[in-house]
Tab-separated table of C-alpha atoms in Angstrom:
chain	number	residue	atom	x	y	z
J	1	UNK	CA	97.945	-13.384	55.193
J	2	UNK	CA	97.748	-10.314	52.964
J	3	UNK	CA	100.909	-8.408	52.146
J	4	UNK	CA	101.163	-4.844	53.444
J	5	UNK	CA	101.322	-1.653	51.383
J	6	UNK	CA	101.651	1.976	52.351
J	7	UNK	CA	98.602	4.212	52.090
J	8	UNK	CA	99.034	6.723	49.273
J	9	UNK	CA	98.267	10.413	49.641
J	10	UNK	CA	95.055	9.877	47.682
J	11	UNK	CA	93.771	7.241	50.112
J	12	UNK	CA	90.659	7.877	52.176
J	13	UNK	CA	91.696	8.688	55.756
J	14	UNK	CA	89.206	9.780	58.402
J	15	UNK	CA	91.591	12.420	59.779
J	16	UNK	CA	91.168	14.342	56.528
J	17	UNK	CA	87.381	14.371	56.888
J	18	UNK	CA	87.038	15.293	60.564
J	19	UNK	CA	88.127	18.895	61.000
J	20	UNK	CA	89.969	19.177	64.297
J	21	UNK	CA	90.615	15.449	64.413
J	22	UNK	CA	87.459	14.120	66.089
J	23	UNK	CA	83.700	14.361	66.388
J	24	UNK	CA	82.068	16.435	69.116
J	25	UNK	CA	81.687	14.757	72.480
J	26	UNK	CA	78.115	15.950	72.784
J	27	UNK	CA	75.732	18.409	71.127
J	28	UNK	CA	72.611	19.277	73.068
J	29	UNK	CA	69.970	21.961	73.250
J	30	UNK	CA	66.254	21.623	74.003
J	31	UNK	CA	65.329	23.066	70.603
J	32	UNK	CA	67.428	20.637	68.556
J	33	UNK	CA	65.852	17.585	66.973
J	34	UNK	CA	67.676	14.264	66.623
J	35	UNK	CA	68.904	14.791	63.056
J	36	UNK	CA	70.181	18.300	63.878
J	37	UNK	CA	72.158	17.082	66.900
J	38	UNK	CA	73.617	14.056	65.133
J	39	UNK	CA	74.545	15.854	61.928
J	40	UNK	CA	76.346	18.644	63.796
J	41	UNK	CA	78.010	16.231	66.225
J	42	UNK	CA	79.254	13.985	63.406
J	43	UNK	CA	80.617	16.923	61.416
J	44	UNK	CA	78.222	16.491	58.514
J	45	UNK	CA	77.067	20.103	58.792
J	46	UNK	CA	78.093	23.203	60.734
J	47	UNK	CA	75.867	26.204	61.561
J	48	UNK	CA	76.470	29.298	59.440
J	49	UNK	CA	73.594	31.589	60.439
J	50	UNK	CA	70.037	31.151	61.663
J	51	UNK	CA	68.462	28.756	59.160
J	52	UNK	CA	71.676	28.256	57.161
J	53	UNK	CA	74.351	25.563	57.328
J	54	UNK	CA	77.728	24.704	55.851
J	55	UNK	CA	78.124	21.186	54.509
J	56	UNK	CA	81.344	19.540	55.687
J	57	UNK	CA	83.224	16.792	53.763
J	58	UNK	CA	81.276	13.805	55.139
J	59	UNK	CA	77.974	15.639	54.668
J	60	UNK	CA	78.895	16.594	51.110
J	61	UNK	CA	79.587	12.966	50.235
J	62	UNK	CA	76.145	11.910	51.458
J	63	UNK	CA	74.514	14.879	49.720
J	64	UNK	CA	76.275	14.128	46.430
J	65	UNK	CA	75.201	10.481	46.548
J	66	UNK	CA	71.603	11.556	47.103
J	67	UNK	CA	71.868	14.025	44.213
J	68	UNK	CA	73.236	11.234	42.006
J	69	UNK	CA	70.218	9.042	42.782
J	70	UNK	CA	67.907	11.903	41.848
J	71	UNK	CA	69.912	12.672	38.679
J	72	UNK	CA	69.624	9.040	37.586
J	73	UNK	CA	65.880	9.014	38.158
J	74	UNK	CA	65.424	12.267	36.249
J	75	UNK	CA	67.482	10.927	33.360
J	76	UNK	CA	65.383	7.744	33.308
J	77	UNK	CA	62.297	9.812	32.424
J	78	UNK	CA	64.110	11.988	29.858
J	79	UNK	CA	64.613	15.111	31.953
J	80	UNK	CA	67.406	17.526	31.025
J	81	UNK	CA	69.500	19.246	33.693
J	82	UNK	CA	69.910	23.013	33.701
J	83	UNK	CA	71.299	25.623	36.080
J	84	UNK	CA	69.177	28.693	36.799
J	85	UNK	CA	70.448	31.834	38.485
J	86	UNK	CA	69.562	32.247	42.162
J	87	UNK	CA	69.141	35.994	41.538
J	88	UNK	CA	65.867	36.893	39.837
J	89	UNK	CA	64.552	40.233	38.625
J	90	UNK	CA	61.301	41.395	40.171
J	91	UNK	CA	59.614	41.938	36.781
J	92	UNK	CA	58.538	38.327	36.037
J	93	UNK	CA	57.384	37.917	39.635
J	94	UNK	CA	55.285	41.070	39.367
J	95	UNK	CA	53.888	39.829	36.067
J	96	UNK	CA	52.444	36.732	37.751
J	97	UNK	CA	51.409	38.677	40.868
J	98	UNK	CA	53.611	36.608	43.143
J	99	UNK	CA	55.985	39.466	44.052
J	100	UNK	CA	53.416	40.444	46.678
J	101	UNK	CA	51.402	37.207	46.939
J	102	UNK	CA	54.408	35.120	47.966
J	103	UNK	CA	54.518	37.040	51.234
J	104	UNK	CA	57.335	37.851	53.614
J	105	UNK	CA	59.205	34.616	52.838
J	106	UNK	CA	60.355	36.069	49.503
J	107	UNK	CA	63.871	37.419	50.100
J	108	UNK	CA	63.944	40.785	48.318
J	109	UNK	CA	66.978	42.963	47.694
J	110	UNK	CA	68.146	45.786	45.459
J	111	UNK	CA	70.948	45.405	42.939
J	112	UNK	CA	72.026	48.737	41.380
J	113	UNK	CA	68.732	50.197	42.608
J	114	UNK	CA	66.769	47.492	40.765
J	115	UNK	CA	64.494	45.127	42.684
J	116	UNK	CA	65.476	41.457	42.750
J	117	UNK	CA	64.809	38.401	44.870
J	118	UNK	CA	66.750	35.316	45.864
J	119	UNK	CA	64.672	32.640	44.188
J	120	UNK	CA	62.690	30.226	46.358
J	121	UNK	CA	61.445	28.531	43.181
J	122	UNK	CA	61.772	29.133	39.426
J	123	UNK	CA	58.355	28.977	37.714
J	124	UNK	CA	58.631	32.558	36.458
J	125	UNK	CA	62.278	32.317	35.472
J	126	UNK	CA	62.065	29.087	33.515
J	127	UNK	CA	58.759	29.867	31.777
J	128	UNK	CA	59.937	33.292	30.651
J	129	UNK	CA	63.211	31.711	29.477
J	130	UNK	CA	61.407	29.073	27.393
J	131	UNK	CA	59.146	31.788	25.948
J	132	UNK	CA	62.177	33.917	25.033
J	133	UNK	CA	63.365	31.283	22.539
J	134	UNK	CA	60.196	31.699	20.484
J	135	UNK	CA	57.641	29.082	19.588
J	136	UNK	CA	58.620	25.547	20.614
J	137	UNK	CA	58.330	22.970	17.827
J	138	UNK	CA	56.557	19.641	18.322
J	139	UNK	CA	59.727	17.473	18.106
J	140	UNK	CA	61.037	19.231	21.236
J	141	UNK	CA	58.024	18.181	23.298
J	142	UNK	CA	57.543	17.100	25.969
J	143	UNK	CA	60.220	19.404	27.401
J	144	UNK	CA	61.406	18.472	30.896
J	145	UNK	CA	63.972	20.755	32.527
J	146	UNK	CA	65.269	20.345	36.077
J	147	UNK	CA	68.003	21.567	38.381
J	148	UNK	CA	69.436	20.847	41.814
J	149	UNK	CA	70.273	24.205	43.323
J	150	UNK	CA	70.180	26.418	46.395
J	151	UNK	CA	66.874	28.107	47.181
J	152	UNK	CA	66.049	30.853	49.678
J	153	UNK	CA	63.005	31.609	51.822
J	154	UNK	CA	62.881	34.034	54.723
J	155	UNK	CA	61.562	31.413	57.120
J	156	UNK	CA	60.300	33.280	60.217
J	157	UNK	CA	61.069	30.375	62.577
J	158	UNK	CA	64.020	28.343	61.273
J	159	UNK	CA	64.519	25.202	63.352
J	160	UNK	CA	65.132	21.458	63.241
J	161	UNK	CA	68.419	21.860	61.384
J	162	UNK	CA	68.021	21.143	57.670
J	163	UNK	CA	64.287	20.524	58.016
J	164	UNK	CA	63.248	24.172	58.289
J	165	UNK	CA	65.830	26.495	56.750
J	166	UNK	CA	66.201	29.850	55.077
J	167	UNK	CA	68.720	28.396	52.630
J	168	UNK	CA	68.264	24.869	51.305
J	169	UNK	CA	69.012	22.569	48.381
J	170	UNK	CA	66.081	21.629	46.161
J	171	UNK	CA	65.550	19.645	42.997
J	172	UNK	CA	62.969	21.484	40.921
J	173	UNK	CA	61.625	20.143	37.631
J	174	UNK	CA	59.471	22.065	35.127
J	175	UNK	CA	57.664	20.240	32.350
J	176	UNK	CA	56.016	21.524	29.152
J	177	UNK	CA	53.487	19.438	27.230
J	178	UNK	CA	51.044	19.924	24.355
J	179	UNK	CA	47.804	19.184	26.210
J	180	UNK	CA	46.286	18.099	29.521
J	181	UNK	CA	46.394	14.417	28.570
J	182	UNK	CA	50.132	14.359	27.834
J	183	UNK	CA	50.809	16.603	30.871
J	184	UNK	CA	48.981	14.078	33.055
J	185	UNK	CA	51.136	11.272	31.642
J	186	UNK	CA	54.206	13.323	32.539
J	187	UNK	CA	52.793	14.000	36.005
J	188	UNK	CA	52.317	10.306	36.679
J	189	UNK	CA	55.797	9.445	35.384
J	190	UNK	CA	57.391	12.006	37.703
J	191	UNK	CA	55.394	10.794	40.703
J	192	UNK	CA	56.528	7.229	40.012
J	193	UNK	CA	60.150	8.390	39.781
J	194	UNK	CA	59.779	10.115	43.179
J	195	UNK	CA	58.469	6.891	44.664
J	196	UNK	CA	61.534	5.061	43.351
J	197	UNK	CA	63.832	7.618	45.013
J	198	UNK	CA	62.250	7.001	48.422
J	199	UNK	CA	62.169	3.245	47.899
J	200	UNK	CA	65.902	3.228	47.097
J	201	UNK	CA	66.468	5.068	50.373
J	202	UNK	CA	64.300	2.539	52.280
J	203	UNK	CA	62.210	5.447	53.567
J	204	UNK	CA	58.594	5.040	54.586
J	205	UNK	CA	56.674	7.701	52.687
J	206	UNK	CA	53.144	8.926	52.121
J	207	UNK	CA	51.795	10.454	48.903
J	208	UNK	CA	48.975	12.764	49.967
J	209	UNK	CA	46.525	14.999	48.140
J	210	UNK	CA	47.412	18.568	48.933
J	211	UNK	CA	46.555	22.228	48.449
J	212	UNK	CA	48.285	24.288	45.767
J	213	UNK	CA	49.519	27.047	48.108
J	214	UNK	CA	51.222	29.929	46.304
J	215	UNK	CA	52.394	27.742	43.390
J	216	UNK	CA	49.022	27.209	41.726
J	217	UNK	CA	47.384	24.447	39.711
J	218	UNK	CA	44.481	22.107	40.385
J	219	UNK	CA	46.208	18.720	40.814
J	220	UNK	CA	49.012	18.335	43.316
J	221	UNK	CA	50.412	15.918	45.870
J	222	UNK	CA	52.833	16.060	48.766
J	223	UNK	CA	55.382	13.354	49.507
J	224	UNK	CA	55.909	13.018	53.247
J	225	UNK	CA	57.991	10.955	55.658
J	226	UNK	CA	56.172	10.081	58.915
J	227	UNK	CA	57.923	11.624	61.919
J	228	UNK	CA	56.955	12.793	65.397
J	229	UNK	CA	58.647	16.148	64.732
J	230	UNK	CA	56.946	16.595	61.358
J	231	UNK	CA	54.931	19.790	61.101
J	232	UNK	CA	52.540	18.486	58.434
J	233	UNK	CA	49.365	16.709	59.516
J	234	UNK	CA	48.365	13.799	57.305
J	235	UNK	CA	45.087	11.873	57.316
J	236	UNK	CA	45.377	8.288	56.073
J	237	UNK	CA	42.307	6.259	55.141
J	238	UNK	CA	42.014	2.536	55.703
J	239	UNK	CA	42.389	2.040	51.930
J	240	UNK	CA	45.752	3.851	51.970
J	241	UNK	CA	44.560	7.107	50.409
J	242	UNK	CA	45.997	10.175	52.149
J	243	UNK	CA	45.270	13.899	52.437
J	244	UNK	CA	47.123	16.761	54.050
J	245	UNK	CA	45.536	18.946	56.720
J	246	UNK	CA	43.981	21.387	54.241
J	247	UNK	CA	41.776	18.554	53.008
J	248	UNK	CA	40.428	17.665	56.461
J	249	UNK	CA	36.979	19.172	55.850
J	250	UNK	CA	36.642	17.302	52.527
J	251	UNK	CA	37.180	13.829	53.953
J	252	UNK	CA	34.110	11.606	53.951
J	253	UNK	CA	33.062	11.244	57.603
J	254	UNK	CA	32.135	7.604	56.973
J	255	UNK	CA	35.739	6.756	56.097
J	256	UNK	CA	37.971	5.499	58.914
J	257	UNK	CA	41.138	7.611	59.041
J	258	UNK	CA	44.218	7.955	61.214
J	259	UNK	CA	46.190	11.158	61.686
J	260	UNK	CA	49.979	11.331	61.756
J	261	UNK	CA	52.723	13.929	61.766
J	262	UNK	CA	55.086	13.951	58.818
J	263	UNK	CA	57.967	15.824	57.167
J	264	UNK	CA	57.252	17.149	53.685
J	265	UNK	CA	60.068	16.084	51.341
J	266	UNK	CA	58.485	16.575	47.921
J	267	UNK	CA	55.608	18.309	46.135
J	268	UNK	CA	54.168	17.876	42.651
J	269	UNK	CA	51.879	20.299	40.787
J	270	UNK	CA	49.969	20.039	37.514
J	271	UNK	CA	49.876	23.723	36.583
J	272	UNK	CA	47.984	23.785	33.317
J	273	UNK	CA	48.588	27.052	31.426
J	274	UNK	CA	48.759	29.287	34.514
J	275	UNK	CA	52.312	30.449	33.787
J	276	UNK	CA	52.590	29.745	30.066
J	277	UNK	CA	49.694	32.128	29.310
J	278	UNK	CA	51.292	34.829	31.409
J	279	UNK	CA	54.581	34.655	29.475
J	280	UNK	CA	53.143	33.444	26.154
J	281	UNK	CA	55.141	30.230	26.239
J	282	UNK	CA	53.632	28.338	23.305
J	283	UNK	CA	54.287	25.761	20.627
J	284	UNK	CA	53.514	25.337	16.934
J	285	UNK	CA	50.709	22.812	16.420
J	286	UNK	CA	51.025	20.244	13.626
J	287	UNK	CA	47.880	21.594	11.990
J	288	UNK	CA	49.242	25.107	12.296
J	289	UNK	CA	48.624	27.869	14.769
J	290	UNK	CA	49.964	28.480	18.236
J	291	UNK	CA	48.883	27.020	21.571
J	292	UNK	CA	50.041	27.625	25.133
J	293	UNK	CA	52.169	24.898	26.668
J	294	UNK	CA	50.658	22.867	29.499
J	295	UNK	CA	53.004	22.840	32.480
J	296	UNK	CA	53.855	20.935	35.624
J	297	UNK	CA	56.355	21.667	38.389
J	298	UNK	CA	57.878	19.193	40.801
J	299	UNK	CA	60.079	19.735	43.841
J	300	UNK	CA	62.219	17.473	46.014
J	301	UNK	CA	63.825	18.929	49.130
J	302	UNK	CA	67.281	17.397	48.690
J	303	UNK	CA	68.894	18.651	51.902
J	304	UNK	CA	65.615	17.984	53.720
J	305	UNK	CA	65.529	14.366	52.482
J	306	UNK	CA	69.057	13.915	53.833
J	307	UNK	CA	67.932	15.103	57.272
J	308	UNK	CA	64.718	13.047	57.067
J	309	UNK	CA	66.800	9.895	56.493
J	310	UNK	CA	68.839	10.632	59.615
J	311	UNK	CA	65.741	11.575	61.607
J	312	UNK	CA	63.729	8.484	60.729
J	313	UNK	CA	66.422	5.774	60.617
J	314	UNK	CA	68.771	6.737	63.472
J	315	UNK	CA	68.833	6.218	67.220
J	316	UNK	CA	69.217	9.167	69.577
J	317	UNK	CA	72.984	8.604	69.770
J	318	UNK	CA	73.997	7.147	66.402
J	319	UNK	CA	73.259	7.823	62.738
J	320	UNK	CA	72.004	4.963	60.626
J	321	UNK	CA	72.206	5.524	56.866
J	322	UNK	CA	70.613	3.907	53.845
J	323	UNK	CA	73.520	2.128	52.108
J	324	UNK	CA	72.935	4.254	49.007
J	325	UNK	CA	73.872	7.595	50.612
J	326	UNK	CA	76.172	6.810	53.555
J	327	UNK	CA	79.375	8.900	53.429
J	328	UNK	CA	81.449	5.686	53.305
J	329	UNK	CA	80.198	2.104	53.305
J	330	UNK	CA	83.166	0.531	55.132
J	331	UNK	CA	85.403	1.899	57.893
J	332	UNK	CA	88.592	0.042	58.777
J	333	UNK	CA	89.927	0.607	62.302
J	334	UNK	CA	93.591	-0.455	62.657
J	335	UNK	CA	95.319	-1.111	66.005
J	336	UNK	CA	96.505	1.714	68.225
J	337	UNK	CA	99.995	2.901	67.363
J	338	UNK	CA	102.631	1.221	69.517
J	339	UNK	CA	100.331	-1.616	70.640
J	340	UNK	CA	101.269	-5.295	70.343
J	341	UNK	CA	98.673	-5.690	67.596
J	342	UNK	CA	100.127	-2.799	65.591
J	343	UNK	CA	103.637	-4.195	65.894
J	344	UNK	CA	102.494	-7.666	64.836
J	345	UNK	CA	100.578	-6.789	61.685
J	346	UNK	CA	102.174	-3.613	60.344
J	347	UNK	CA	100.194	-2.101	57.468
J	348	UNK	CA	97.508	-4.781	57.248
J	349	UNK	CA	94.758	-2.139	57.320
J	350	UNK	CA	96.235	-0.331	54.333
J	351	UNK	CA	96.389	-3.513	52.296
J	352	UNK	CA	92.793	-4.384	53.199
J	353	UNK	CA	91.799	-0.872	52.126
J	354	UNK	CA	93.238	-1.429	48.655
J	355	UNK	CA	91.753	-4.913	48.296
J	356	UNK	CA	88.247	-3.723	49.234
J	357	UNK	CA	88.546	-0.841	46.800
J	358	UNK	CA	88.856	-3.396	44.009
J	359	UNK	CA	85.279	-4.521	44.721
J	360	UNK	CA	83.013	-2.679	42.250
J	361	UNK	CA	80.383	-1.555	44.749
J	362	UNK	CA	83.001	-0.490	47.285
J	363	UNK	CA	85.389	1.441	45.064
J	364	UNK	CA	85.921	4.849	46.652
J	365	UNK	CA	83.630	3.934	49.547
J	366	UNK	CA	86.182	2.574	52.024
J	367	UNK	CA	87.889	4.694	54.670
J	368	UNK	CA	90.608	4.027	57.252
J	369	UNK	CA	90.400	5.566	60.702
J	370	UNK	CA	94.066	6.521	60.767
J	371	UNK	CA	93.853	8.338	64.126
J	372	UNK	CA	95.964	5.590	65.683
J	373	UNK	CA	96.923	7.718	68.682
J	374	UNK	CA	93.378	7.028	69.905
J	375	UNK	CA	92.242	3.736	71.362
J	376	UNK	CA	90.372	1.263	69.206
J	377	UNK	CA	87.346	1.632	71.511
J	378	UNK	CA	87.094	5.387	71.001
J	379	UNK	CA	87.308	5.012	67.248
J	380	UNK	CA	84.671	2.273	67.254
J	381	UNK	CA	82.410	4.667	69.169
J	382	UNK	CA	83.008	7.416	66.589
J	383	UNK	CA	82.256	5.014	63.733
J	384	UNK	CA	79.000	4.116	65.500
J	385	UNK	CA	77.967	7.768	65.879
J	386	UNK	CA	78.810	8.678	62.262
J	387	UNK	CA	77.018	5.544	61.125
J	388	UNK	CA	79.364	3.758	58.720
J	389	UNK	CA	77.260	0.680	57.816
J	390	UNK	CA	80.123	-1.811	58.134
J	391	UNK	CA	83.150	-1.514	60.429
J	392	UNK	CA	86.213	-3.777	60.345
J	393	UNK	CA	88.074	-3.680	63.676
J	394	UNK	CA	91.661	-4.908	63.661
J	395	UNK	CA	92.204	-5.417	67.372
J	396	UNK	CA	93.053	-8.096	69.903
J	397	UNK	CA	91.968	-10.910	67.608
J	398	UNK	CA	95.065	-10.300	65.512
J	399	UNK	CA	97.227	-11.885	68.224
J	400	UNK	CA	95.291	-15.174	68.361
J	401	UNK	CA	96.692	-18.367	66.890
J	402	UNK	CA	94.063	-18.035	64.176
J	403	UNK	CA	94.163	-14.235	63.679
J	404	UNK	CA	90.736	-12.633	63.332
J	405	UNK	CA	89.058	-9.277	62.875
J	406	UNK	CA	85.795	-8.046	64.356
J	407	UNK	CA	83.088	-7.207	61.822
J	408	UNK	CA	80.326	-4.823	62.919
J	409	UNK	CA	77.172	-4.514	60.825
J	410	UNK	CA	75.855	-1.251	62.256
J	411	UNK	CA	72.490	-1.207	60.433
J	412	UNK	CA	71.787	-4.746	61.647
J	413	UNK	CA	73.109	-4.286	65.198
J	414	UNK	CA	75.266	-7.345	64.621
J	415	UNK	CA	78.954	-8.071	65.259
J	416	UNK	CA	81.169	-11.172	65.164
J	417	UNK	CA	84.757	-12.276	64.633
J	418	UNK	CA	85.978	-13.466	61.235
J	419	UNK	CA	89.250	-15.215	60.370
J	420	UNK	CA	91.588	-12.663	58.840
J	421	UNK	CA	91.722	-14.477	55.509
J	422	UNK	CA	87.901	-14.358	55.274
J	423	UNK	CA	87.434	-10.621	55.955
J	424	UNK	CA	87.565	-9.598	52.298
J	425	UNK	CA	84.927	-12.155	51.306
J	426	UNK	CA	82.533	-11.347	54.175
J	427	UNK	CA	82.667	-7.585	53.523
J	428	UNK	CA	82.381	-8.006	49.747
J	429	UNK	CA	79.346	-10.299	50.078
J	430	UNK	CA	77.463	-7.686	52.103
J	431	UNK	CA	77.577	-5.265	49.176
J	432	UNK	CA	77.332	-7.774	46.324
């Protein structure tokens, strides 16, 4: 049997992540969707204002893991990360005509009597910035700049938690190429990287032809996750091709299609020179002379993807996470303080914590539910609601002649007892 050790201050303990010591007994309101209820109840997010939320420690861990996946995909196609200011002067927006065209969703304010907005997107800001450095030379192209940052839109009817907000986290990428051909290559590379993001998350998704809205450009697609609460209508042909609702009148009537609701989680646009002409963002051609850069812009709703995962993968009462973005992969539940089991095994849970942390894919992803004043059953219920993929319960089986622990695979709806000496191997194999 494993030797016991004391849990250091730096160890992962659930009591440090659940403010107030426990998750909410129940969160209900007719207007709340499943992901909203579960994320508030599990202390992933907390309401701040209408259409705005605070991310709590467990929610931040999931959000950071999702951001890391996106960062890795962007790096794989040679994108460079930047950080743009949320506060934007009105002048570039007026130059493109979008100060008025964007509509009431543009959050406008005055700073020292000068008009500004809280940016919902950064086409103007990034194009004018690139233009301000002068003519781009050929070795710098293609130029692919992205960020993951907070965006703002004065959504008239915020609802569904993180799915329709006034403040949200978005990954926005802006690309600059020499011509339409190379811009199209970039466009296809980005779309493929988006597909890989959703495939890593095990999310069903649809890539649909879409309208350009107030962004512009002739070629664009939406990435959508099918959902009954989705506010986008998608038409899917028998050959797999898909269109959003704006394309309904252009669909060949001879083609058999089905209609479904879906949540928009990404959008890609091939912009051409729409913005580069406006700001004179150009490059020096090899044969001499200047030419406007050909642009694309690409968005992923990061906080929306997080909610879409919860919405599409969870039950009404319990979150189910993709392994890649769960707050913690393994939760260890030790015996209740003062129980026979606790007296018999001492700090077994702490030792198991350290041993599992030695496994490469589990390092930093193991947590102990140290609220030992609560019964094992109540803590198992909390672990189910939060959705830790694998739970190790150190309970009554510890007192058997062959001491055992209960292993719960939450995503597989499977649980069984394992001899205590085999726990480390069984848990490690699941994440090998």
